[in-house]
Short mmCIF file of N, CA and C in Angstrom, two decimals:
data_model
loop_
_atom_site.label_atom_id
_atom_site.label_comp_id
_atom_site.label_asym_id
_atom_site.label_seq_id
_atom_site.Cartn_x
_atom_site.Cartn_y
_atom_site.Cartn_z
N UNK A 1 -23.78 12.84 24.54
CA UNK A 1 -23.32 12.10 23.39
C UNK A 1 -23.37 10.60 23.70
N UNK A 2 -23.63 9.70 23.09
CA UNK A 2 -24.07 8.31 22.99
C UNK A 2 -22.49 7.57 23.40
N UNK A 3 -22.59 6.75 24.56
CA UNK A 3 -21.03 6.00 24.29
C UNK A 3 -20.78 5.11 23.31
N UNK A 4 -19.80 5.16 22.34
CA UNK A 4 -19.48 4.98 21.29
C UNK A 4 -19.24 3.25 21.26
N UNK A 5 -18.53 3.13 22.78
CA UNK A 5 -17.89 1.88 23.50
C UNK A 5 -18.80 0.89 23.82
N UNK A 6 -18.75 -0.33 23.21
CA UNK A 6 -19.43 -1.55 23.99
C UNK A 6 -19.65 -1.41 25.31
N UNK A 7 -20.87 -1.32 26.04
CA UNK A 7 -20.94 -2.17 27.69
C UNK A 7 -19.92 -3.27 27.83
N UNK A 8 -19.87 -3.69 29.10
CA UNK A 8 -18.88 -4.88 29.56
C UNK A 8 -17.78 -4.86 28.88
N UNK A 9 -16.92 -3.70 28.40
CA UNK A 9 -15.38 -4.09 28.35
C UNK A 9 -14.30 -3.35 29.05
N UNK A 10 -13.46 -3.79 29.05
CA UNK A 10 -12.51 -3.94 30.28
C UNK A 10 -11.02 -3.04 29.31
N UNK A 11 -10.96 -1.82 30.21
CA UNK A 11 -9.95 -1.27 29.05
C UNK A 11 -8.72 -1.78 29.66
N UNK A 12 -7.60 -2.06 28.66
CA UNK A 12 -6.51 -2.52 29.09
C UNK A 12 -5.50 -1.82 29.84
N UNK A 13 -4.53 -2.94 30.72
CA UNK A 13 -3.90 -1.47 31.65
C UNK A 13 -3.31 -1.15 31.03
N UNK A 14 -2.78 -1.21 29.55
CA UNK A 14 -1.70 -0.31 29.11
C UNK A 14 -2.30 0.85 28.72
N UNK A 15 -3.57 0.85 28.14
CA UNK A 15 -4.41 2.21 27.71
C UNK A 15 -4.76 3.08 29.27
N UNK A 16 -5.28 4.57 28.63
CA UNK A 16 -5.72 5.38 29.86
C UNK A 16 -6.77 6.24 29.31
N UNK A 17 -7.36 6.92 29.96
CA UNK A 17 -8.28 7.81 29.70
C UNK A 17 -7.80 9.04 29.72
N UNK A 18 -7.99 9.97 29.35
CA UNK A 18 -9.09 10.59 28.21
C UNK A 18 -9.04 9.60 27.01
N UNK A 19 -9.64 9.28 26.43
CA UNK A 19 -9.52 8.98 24.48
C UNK A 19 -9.59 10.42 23.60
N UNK A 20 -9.16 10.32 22.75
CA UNK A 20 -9.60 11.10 21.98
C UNK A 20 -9.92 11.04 20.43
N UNK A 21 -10.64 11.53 19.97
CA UNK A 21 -11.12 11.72 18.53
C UNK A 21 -10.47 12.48 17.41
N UNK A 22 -10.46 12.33 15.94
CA UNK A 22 -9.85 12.84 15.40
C UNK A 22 -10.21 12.26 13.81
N UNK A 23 -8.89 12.98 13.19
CA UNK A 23 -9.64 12.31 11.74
C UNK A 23 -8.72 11.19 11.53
N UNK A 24 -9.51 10.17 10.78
CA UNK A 24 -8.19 8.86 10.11
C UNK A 24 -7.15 8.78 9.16
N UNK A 25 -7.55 10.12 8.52
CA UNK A 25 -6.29 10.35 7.34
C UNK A 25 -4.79 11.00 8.22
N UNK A 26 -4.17 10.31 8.23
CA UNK A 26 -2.85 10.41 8.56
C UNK A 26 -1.49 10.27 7.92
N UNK A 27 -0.74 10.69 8.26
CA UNK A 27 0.65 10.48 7.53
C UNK A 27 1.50 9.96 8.91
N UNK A 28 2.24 9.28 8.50
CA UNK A 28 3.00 8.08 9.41
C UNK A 28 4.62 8.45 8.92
N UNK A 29 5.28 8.61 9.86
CA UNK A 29 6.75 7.98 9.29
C UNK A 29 6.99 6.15 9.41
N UNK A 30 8.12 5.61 8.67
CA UNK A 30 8.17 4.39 8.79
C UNK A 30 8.27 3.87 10.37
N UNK A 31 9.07 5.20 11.12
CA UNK A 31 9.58 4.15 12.60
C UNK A 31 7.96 4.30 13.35
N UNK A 32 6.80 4.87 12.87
CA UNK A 32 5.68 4.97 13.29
C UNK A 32 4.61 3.92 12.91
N UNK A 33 4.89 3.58 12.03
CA UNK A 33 4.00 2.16 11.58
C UNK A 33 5.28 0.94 11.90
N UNK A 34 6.19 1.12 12.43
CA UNK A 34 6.72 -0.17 12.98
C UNK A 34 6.88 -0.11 14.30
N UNK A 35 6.67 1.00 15.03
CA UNK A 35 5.92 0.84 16.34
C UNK A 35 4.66 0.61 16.92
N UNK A 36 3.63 0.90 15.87
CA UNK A 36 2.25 0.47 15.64
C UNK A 36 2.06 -1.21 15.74
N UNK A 37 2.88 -1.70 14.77
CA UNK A 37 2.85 -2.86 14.56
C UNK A 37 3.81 -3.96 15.43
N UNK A 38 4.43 -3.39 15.75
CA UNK A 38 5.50 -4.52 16.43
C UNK A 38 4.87 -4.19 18.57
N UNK A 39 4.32 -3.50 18.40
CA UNK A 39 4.67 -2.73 20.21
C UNK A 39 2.56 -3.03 20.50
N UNK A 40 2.85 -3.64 21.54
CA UNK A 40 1.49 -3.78 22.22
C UNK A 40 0.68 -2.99 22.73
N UNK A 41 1.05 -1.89 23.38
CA UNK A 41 0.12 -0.84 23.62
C UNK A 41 -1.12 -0.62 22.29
N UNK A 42 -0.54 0.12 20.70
CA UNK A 42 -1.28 0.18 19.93
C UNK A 42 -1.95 -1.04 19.63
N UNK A 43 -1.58 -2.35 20.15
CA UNK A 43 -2.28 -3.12 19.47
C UNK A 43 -3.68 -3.51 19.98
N UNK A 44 -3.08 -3.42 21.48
CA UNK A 44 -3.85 -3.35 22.64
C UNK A 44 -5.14 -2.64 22.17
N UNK A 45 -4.91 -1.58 21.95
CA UNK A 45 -6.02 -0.48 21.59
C UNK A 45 -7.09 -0.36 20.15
N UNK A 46 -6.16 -1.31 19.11
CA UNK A 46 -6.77 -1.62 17.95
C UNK A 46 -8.01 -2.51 18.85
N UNK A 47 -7.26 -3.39 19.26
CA UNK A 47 -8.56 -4.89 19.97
C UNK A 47 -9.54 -3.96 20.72
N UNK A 48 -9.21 -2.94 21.67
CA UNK A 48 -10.52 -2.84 22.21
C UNK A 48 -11.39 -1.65 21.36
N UNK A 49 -10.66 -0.53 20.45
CA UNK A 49 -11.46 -0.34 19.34
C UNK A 49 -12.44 -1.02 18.74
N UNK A 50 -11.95 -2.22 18.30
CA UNK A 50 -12.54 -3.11 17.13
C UNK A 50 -13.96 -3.53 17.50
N UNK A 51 -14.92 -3.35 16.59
CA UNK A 51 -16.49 -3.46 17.10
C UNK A 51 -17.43 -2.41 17.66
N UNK A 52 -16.40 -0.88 18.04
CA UNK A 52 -17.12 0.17 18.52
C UNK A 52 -17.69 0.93 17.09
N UNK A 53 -18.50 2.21 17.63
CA UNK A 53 -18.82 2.57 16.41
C UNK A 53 -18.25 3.36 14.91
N UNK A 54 -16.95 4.41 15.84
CA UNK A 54 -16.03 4.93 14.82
C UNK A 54 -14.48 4.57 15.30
N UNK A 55 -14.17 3.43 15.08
CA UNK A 55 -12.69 3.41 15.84
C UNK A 55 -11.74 4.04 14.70
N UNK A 56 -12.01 4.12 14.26
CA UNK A 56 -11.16 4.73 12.97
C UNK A 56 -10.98 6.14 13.54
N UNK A 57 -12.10 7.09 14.07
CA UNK A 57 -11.66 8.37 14.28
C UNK A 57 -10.88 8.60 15.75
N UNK A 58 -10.60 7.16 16.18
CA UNK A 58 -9.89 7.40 17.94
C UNK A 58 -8.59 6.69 17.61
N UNK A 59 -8.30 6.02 16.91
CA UNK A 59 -7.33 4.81 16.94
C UNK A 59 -5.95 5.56 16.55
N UNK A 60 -5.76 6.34 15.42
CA UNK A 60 -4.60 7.00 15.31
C UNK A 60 -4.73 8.53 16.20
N UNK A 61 -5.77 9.05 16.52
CA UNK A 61 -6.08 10.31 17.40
C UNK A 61 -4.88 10.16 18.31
N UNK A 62 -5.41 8.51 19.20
CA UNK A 62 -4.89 8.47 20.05
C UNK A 62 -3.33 7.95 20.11
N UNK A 63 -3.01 7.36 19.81
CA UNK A 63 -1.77 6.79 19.50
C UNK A 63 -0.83 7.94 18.66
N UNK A 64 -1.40 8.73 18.31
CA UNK A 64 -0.15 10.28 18.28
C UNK A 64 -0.17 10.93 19.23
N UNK A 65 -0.93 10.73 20.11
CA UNK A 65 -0.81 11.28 21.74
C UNK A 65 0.33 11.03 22.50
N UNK A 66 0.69 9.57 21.80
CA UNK A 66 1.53 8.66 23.03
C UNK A 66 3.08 9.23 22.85
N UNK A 67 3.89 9.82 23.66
CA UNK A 67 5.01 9.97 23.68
C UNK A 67 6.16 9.14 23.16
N UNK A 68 5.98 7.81 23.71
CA UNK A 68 6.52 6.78 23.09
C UNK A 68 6.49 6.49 20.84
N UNK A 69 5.26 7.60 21.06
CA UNK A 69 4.79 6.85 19.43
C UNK A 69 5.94 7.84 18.41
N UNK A 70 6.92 7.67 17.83
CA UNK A 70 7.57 8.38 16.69
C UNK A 70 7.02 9.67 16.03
N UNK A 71 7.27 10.40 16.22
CA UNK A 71 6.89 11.75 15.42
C UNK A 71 5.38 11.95 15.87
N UNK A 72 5.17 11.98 17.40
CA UNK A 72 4.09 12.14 18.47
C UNK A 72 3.88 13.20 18.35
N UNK A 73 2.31 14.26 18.61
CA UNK A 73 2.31 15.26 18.47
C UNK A 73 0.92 15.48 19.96
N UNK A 74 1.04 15.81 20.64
CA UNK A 74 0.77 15.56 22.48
C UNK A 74 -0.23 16.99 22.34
N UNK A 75 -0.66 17.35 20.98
CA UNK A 75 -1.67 19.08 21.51
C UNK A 75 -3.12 18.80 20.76
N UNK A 76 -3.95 19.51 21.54
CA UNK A 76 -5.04 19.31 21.02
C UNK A 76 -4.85 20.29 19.43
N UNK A 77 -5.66 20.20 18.43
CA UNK A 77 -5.71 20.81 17.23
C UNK A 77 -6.63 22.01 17.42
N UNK A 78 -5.86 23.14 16.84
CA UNK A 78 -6.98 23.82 16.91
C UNK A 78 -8.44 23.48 16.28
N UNK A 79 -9.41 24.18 16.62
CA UNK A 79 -10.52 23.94 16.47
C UNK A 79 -10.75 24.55 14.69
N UNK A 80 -10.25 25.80 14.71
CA UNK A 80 -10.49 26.95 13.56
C UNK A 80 -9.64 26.07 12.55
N UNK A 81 -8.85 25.44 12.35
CA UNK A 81 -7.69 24.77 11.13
C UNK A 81 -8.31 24.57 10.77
N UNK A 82 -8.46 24.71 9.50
CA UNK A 82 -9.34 24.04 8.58
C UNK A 82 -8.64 23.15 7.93
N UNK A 83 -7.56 24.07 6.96
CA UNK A 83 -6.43 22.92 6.17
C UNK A 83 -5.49 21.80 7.23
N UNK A 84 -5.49 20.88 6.22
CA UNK A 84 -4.56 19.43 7.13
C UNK A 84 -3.57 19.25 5.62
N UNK A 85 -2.50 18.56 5.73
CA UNK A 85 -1.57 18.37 5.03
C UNK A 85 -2.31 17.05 4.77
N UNK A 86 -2.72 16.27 4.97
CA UNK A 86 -3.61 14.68 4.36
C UNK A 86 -4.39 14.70 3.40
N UNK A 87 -5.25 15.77 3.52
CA UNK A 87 -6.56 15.45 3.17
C UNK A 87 -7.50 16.46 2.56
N UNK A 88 -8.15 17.27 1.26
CA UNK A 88 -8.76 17.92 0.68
C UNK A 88 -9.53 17.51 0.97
N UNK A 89 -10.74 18.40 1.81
CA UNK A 89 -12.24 18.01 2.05
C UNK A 89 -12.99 19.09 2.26
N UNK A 90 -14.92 18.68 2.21
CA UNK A 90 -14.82 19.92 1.67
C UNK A 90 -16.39 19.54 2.54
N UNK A 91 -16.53 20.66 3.66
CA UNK A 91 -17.72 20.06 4.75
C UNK A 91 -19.00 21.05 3.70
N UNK A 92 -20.13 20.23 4.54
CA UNK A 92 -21.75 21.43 3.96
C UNK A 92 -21.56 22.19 5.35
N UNK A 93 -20.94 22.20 6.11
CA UNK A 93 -21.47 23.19 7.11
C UNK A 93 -20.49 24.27 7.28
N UNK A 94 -19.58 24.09 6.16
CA UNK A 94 -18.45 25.43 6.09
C UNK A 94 -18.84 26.34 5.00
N UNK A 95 -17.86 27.61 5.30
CA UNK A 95 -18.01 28.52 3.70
C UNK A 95 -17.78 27.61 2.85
N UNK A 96 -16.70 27.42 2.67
CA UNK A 96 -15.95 26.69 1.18
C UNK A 96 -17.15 25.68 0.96
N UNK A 97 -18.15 25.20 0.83
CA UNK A 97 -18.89 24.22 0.61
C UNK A 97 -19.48 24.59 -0.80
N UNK A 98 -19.74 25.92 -0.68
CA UNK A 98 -19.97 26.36 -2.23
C UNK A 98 -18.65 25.89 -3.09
N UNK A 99 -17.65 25.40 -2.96
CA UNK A 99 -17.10 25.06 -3.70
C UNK A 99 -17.59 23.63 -4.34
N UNK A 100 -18.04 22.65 -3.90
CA UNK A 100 -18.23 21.48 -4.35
C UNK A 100 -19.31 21.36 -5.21
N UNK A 101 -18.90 20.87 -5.98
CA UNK A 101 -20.34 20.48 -7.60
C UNK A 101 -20.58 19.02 -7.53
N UNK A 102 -20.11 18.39 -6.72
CA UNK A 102 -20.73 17.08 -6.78
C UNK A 102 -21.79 17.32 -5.79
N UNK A 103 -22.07 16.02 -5.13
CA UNK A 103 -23.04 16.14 -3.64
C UNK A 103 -22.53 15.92 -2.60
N UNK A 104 -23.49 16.16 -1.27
CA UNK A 104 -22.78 15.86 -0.33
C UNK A 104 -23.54 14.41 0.51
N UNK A 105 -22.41 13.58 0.83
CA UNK A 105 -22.57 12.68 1.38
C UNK A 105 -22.33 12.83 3.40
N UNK A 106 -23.21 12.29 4.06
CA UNK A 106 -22.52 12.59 5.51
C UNK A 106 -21.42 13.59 5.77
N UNK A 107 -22.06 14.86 4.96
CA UNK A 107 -21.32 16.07 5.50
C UNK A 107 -20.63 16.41 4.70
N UNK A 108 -20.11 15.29 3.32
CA UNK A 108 -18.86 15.76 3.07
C UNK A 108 -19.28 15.66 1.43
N UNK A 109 -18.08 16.79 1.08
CA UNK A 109 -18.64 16.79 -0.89
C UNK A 109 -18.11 15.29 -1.18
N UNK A 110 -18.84 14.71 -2.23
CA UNK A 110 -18.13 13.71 -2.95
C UNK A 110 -17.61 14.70 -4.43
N UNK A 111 -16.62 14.56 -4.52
CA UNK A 111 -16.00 15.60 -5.75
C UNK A 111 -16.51 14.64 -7.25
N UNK A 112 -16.86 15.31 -7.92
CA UNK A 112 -16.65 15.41 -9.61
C UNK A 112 -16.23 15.63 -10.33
N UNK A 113 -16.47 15.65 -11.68
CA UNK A 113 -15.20 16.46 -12.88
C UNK A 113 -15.42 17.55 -12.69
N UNK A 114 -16.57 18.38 -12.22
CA UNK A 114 -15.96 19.95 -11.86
C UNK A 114 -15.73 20.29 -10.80
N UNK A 115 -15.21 19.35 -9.97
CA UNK A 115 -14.02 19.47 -9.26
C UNK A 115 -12.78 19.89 -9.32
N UNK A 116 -12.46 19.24 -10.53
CA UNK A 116 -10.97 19.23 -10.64
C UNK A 116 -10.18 20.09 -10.63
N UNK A 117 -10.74 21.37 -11.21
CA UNK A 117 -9.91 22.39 -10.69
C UNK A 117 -9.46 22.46 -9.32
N UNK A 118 -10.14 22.41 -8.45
CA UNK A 118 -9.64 22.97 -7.05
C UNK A 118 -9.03 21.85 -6.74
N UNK A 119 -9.61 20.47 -7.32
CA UNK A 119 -8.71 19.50 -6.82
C UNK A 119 -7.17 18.87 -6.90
N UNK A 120 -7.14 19.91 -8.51
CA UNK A 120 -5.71 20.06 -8.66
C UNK A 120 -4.83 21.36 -8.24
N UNK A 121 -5.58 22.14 -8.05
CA UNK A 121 -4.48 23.39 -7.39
C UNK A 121 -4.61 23.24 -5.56
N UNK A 122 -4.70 22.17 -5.47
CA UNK A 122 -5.43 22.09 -3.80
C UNK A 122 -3.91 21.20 -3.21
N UNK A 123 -2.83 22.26 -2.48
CA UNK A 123 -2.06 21.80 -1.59
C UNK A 123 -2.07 20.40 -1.12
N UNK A 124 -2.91 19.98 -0.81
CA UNK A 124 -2.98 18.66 0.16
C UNK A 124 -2.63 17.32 -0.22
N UNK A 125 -2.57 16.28 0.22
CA UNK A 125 -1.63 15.10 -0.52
C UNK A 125 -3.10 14.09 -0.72
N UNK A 126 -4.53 14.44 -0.71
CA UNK A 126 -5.12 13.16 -0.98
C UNK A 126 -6.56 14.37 -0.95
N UNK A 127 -7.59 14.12 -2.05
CA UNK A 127 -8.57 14.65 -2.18
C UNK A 127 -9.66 13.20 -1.32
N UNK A 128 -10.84 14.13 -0.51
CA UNK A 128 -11.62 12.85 -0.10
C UNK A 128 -12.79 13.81 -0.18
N UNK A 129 -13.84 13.04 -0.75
CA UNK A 129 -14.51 11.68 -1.13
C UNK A 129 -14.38 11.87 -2.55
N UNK A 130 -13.93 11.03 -3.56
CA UNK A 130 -13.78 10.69 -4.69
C UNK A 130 -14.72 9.25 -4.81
N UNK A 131 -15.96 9.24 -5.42
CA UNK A 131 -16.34 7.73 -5.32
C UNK A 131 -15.98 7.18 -7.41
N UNK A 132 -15.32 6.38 -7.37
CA UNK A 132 -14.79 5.83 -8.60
C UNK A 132 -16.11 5.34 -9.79
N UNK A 133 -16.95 4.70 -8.76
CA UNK A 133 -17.98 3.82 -9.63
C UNK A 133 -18.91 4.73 -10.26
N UNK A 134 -18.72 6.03 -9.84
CA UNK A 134 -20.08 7.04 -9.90
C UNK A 134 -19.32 8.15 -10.75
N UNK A 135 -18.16 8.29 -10.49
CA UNK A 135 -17.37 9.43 -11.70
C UNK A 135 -15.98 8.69 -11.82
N UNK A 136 -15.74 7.98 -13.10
CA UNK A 136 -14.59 7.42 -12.74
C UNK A 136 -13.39 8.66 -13.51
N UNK A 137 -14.32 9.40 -13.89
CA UNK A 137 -13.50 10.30 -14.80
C UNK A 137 -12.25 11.36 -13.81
N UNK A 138 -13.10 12.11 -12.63
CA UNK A 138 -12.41 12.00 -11.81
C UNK A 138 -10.73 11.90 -11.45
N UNK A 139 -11.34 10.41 -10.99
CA UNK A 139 -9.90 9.67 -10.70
C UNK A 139 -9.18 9.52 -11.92
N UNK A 140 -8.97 9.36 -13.03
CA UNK A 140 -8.77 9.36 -14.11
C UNK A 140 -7.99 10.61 -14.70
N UNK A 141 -8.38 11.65 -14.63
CA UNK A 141 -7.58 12.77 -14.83
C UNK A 141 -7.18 13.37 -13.66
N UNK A 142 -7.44 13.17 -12.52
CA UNK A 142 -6.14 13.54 -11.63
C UNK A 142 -4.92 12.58 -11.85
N UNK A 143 -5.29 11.38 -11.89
CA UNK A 143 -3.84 10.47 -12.24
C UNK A 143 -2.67 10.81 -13.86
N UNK A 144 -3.76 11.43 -14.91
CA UNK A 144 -3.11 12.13 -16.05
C UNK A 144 -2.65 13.71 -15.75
N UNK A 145 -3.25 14.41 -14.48
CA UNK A 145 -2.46 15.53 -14.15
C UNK A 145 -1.30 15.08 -13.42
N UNK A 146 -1.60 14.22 -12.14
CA UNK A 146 -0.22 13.81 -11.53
C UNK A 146 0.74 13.50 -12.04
N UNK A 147 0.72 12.32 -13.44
CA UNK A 147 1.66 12.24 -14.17
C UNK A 147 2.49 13.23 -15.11
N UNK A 148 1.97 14.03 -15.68
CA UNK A 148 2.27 15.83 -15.88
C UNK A 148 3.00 16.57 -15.07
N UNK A 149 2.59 16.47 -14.00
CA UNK A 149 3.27 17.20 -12.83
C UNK A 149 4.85 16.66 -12.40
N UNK A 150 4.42 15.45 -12.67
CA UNK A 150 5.76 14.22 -12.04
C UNK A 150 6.92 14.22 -13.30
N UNK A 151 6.36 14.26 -14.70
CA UNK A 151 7.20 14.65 -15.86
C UNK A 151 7.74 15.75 -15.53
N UNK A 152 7.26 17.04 -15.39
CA UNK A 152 7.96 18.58 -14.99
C UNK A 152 8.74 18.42 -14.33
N UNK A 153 8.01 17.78 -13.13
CA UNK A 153 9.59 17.67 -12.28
C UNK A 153 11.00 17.40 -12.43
N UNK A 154 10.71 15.81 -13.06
CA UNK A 154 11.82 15.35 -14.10
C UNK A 154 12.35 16.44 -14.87
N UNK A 155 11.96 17.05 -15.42
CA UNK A 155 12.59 17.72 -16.57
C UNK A 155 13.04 18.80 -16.06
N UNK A 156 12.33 19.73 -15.21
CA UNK A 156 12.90 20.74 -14.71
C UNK A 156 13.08 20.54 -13.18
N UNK A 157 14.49 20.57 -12.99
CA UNK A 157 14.72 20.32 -11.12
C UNK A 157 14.26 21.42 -10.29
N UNK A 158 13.65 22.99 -11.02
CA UNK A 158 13.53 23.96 -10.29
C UNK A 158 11.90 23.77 -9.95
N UNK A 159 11.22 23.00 -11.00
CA UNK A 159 9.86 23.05 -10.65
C UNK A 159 9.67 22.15 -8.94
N UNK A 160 8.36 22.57 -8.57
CA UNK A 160 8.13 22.59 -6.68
C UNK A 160 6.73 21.84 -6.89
N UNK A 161 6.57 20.31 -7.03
CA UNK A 161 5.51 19.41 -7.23
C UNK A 161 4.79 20.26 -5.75
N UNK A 162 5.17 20.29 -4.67
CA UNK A 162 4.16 21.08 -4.20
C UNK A 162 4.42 22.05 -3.17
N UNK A 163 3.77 23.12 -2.56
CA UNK A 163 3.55 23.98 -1.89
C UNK A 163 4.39 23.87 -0.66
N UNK A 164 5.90 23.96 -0.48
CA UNK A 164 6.39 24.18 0.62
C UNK A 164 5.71 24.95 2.09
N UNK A 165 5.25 26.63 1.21
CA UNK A 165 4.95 27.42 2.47
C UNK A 165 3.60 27.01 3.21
N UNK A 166 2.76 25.91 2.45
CA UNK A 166 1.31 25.75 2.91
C UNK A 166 1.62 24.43 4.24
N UNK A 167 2.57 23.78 3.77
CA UNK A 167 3.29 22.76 5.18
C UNK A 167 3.88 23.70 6.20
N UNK A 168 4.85 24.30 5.81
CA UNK A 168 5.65 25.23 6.89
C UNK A 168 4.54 25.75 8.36
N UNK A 169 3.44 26.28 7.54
CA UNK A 169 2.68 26.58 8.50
C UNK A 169 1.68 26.10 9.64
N UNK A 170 1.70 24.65 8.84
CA UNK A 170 0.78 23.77 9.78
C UNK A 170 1.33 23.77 11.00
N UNK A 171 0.61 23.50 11.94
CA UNK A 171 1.14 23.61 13.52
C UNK A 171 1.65 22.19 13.97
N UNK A 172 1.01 21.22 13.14
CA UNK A 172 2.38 20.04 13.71
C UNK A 172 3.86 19.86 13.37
N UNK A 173 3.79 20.73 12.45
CA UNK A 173 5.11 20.67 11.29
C UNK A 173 6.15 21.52 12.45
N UNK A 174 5.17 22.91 12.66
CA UNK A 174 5.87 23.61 13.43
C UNK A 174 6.31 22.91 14.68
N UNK A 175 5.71 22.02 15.50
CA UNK A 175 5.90 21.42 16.41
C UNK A 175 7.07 20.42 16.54
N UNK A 176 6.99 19.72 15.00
CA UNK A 176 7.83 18.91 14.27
C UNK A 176 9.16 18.95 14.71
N UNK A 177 9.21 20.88 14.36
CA UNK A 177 10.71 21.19 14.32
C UNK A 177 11.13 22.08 15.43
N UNK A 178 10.50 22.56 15.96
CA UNK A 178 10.77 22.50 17.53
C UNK A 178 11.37 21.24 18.41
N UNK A 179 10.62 19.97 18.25
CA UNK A 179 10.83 19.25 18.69
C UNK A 179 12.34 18.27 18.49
N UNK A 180 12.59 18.62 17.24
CA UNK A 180 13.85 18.32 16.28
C UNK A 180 15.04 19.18 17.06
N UNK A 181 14.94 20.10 16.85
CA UNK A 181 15.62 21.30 17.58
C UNK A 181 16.19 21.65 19.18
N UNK A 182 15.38 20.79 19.72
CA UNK A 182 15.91 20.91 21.27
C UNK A 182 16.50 19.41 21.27
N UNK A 183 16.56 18.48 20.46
CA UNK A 183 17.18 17.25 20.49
C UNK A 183 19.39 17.21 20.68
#
């Protein structure tokens, strides 16, 4: 595999090796983006990111590694997960690929209006790739379903905007509360 990393740079001593890779859609608690931001290690690591070829897929990978980092999660992912609590996506090199009616861009569907079905019964907190300029319709009626959804709620306190048991099962969640638990 090609090193991703500039020649001639000098990793900092606060960083270490292994790196690792991952995806950029993340969910953060607040004390996690104010340890990001205020604490030098991550920042450290943004700078020597910056200019490589995907720092985006190492930069939060790694920095949920770090023990120190708030709601840290220290395991590799399984390989087989498909679902993530972030992110609806939808690869050409999986089954589910027959699901997508738009095209695929670098692997991945860009969704359409006949999308929307799956994109609205789809657990996850963010559909990706949505490109706006090319279907703005799209984005457009998921924001008139969300608002629908967000009225129900209002009105009825029993309605469940979303899928409790499809989180429960994710393995960081589980980790989550393990980790909660021996505290």
């Amino acid at each position: 595999q090609k090193n991703i990393f500039l020649k001639n740079r000098t990793l900092p001593s606060s960083l270490s090796l292994p790196f690792y890779k991952g995806e950029f859609h993340v969910l953060l608690t607040r004390a996690a983006v104010e340890y990001i931001y205020t604490n030098n290690r991550p920042i450290d690591l943004y700078n020597f990111l910056n200019g490589t070829s995907v720092p985006d897929e190492h930069y939060y990978s790694m920095i949920n590694r770090w023990k120190e980092t708030p709601g840290y999660y220290p395991y590799d992912h399984d390989l087989n997960q498909i679902s993530f609590m972030t992110r609806y996506k939808i690869w050409s090199d999986r089954p589910e690929q027959k699901l997508c009616r738009g095209d695929f861009v670098r692997g991945i569907c860009v969704f359409n209006y006949e999308d929307l079905w799956h994109l609205a019964t789809a657990p996850h907190l963010f559909g990706n790739k949505i490109f706006f300029q090319t279907d703005r319709g799209v984005a457009y009626c998921m924001a008139q379903y969300l608002d629908v959804r967000n009225k129900m709620k209002q009105e009825n306190k029993e309605y469940s905007i979303i899928d409790e048991n499809f989180y429960k099962q994710l393995q960081n969640v589980e980790f989550g509360k393990k980790k909660n638990f021996l505290k």
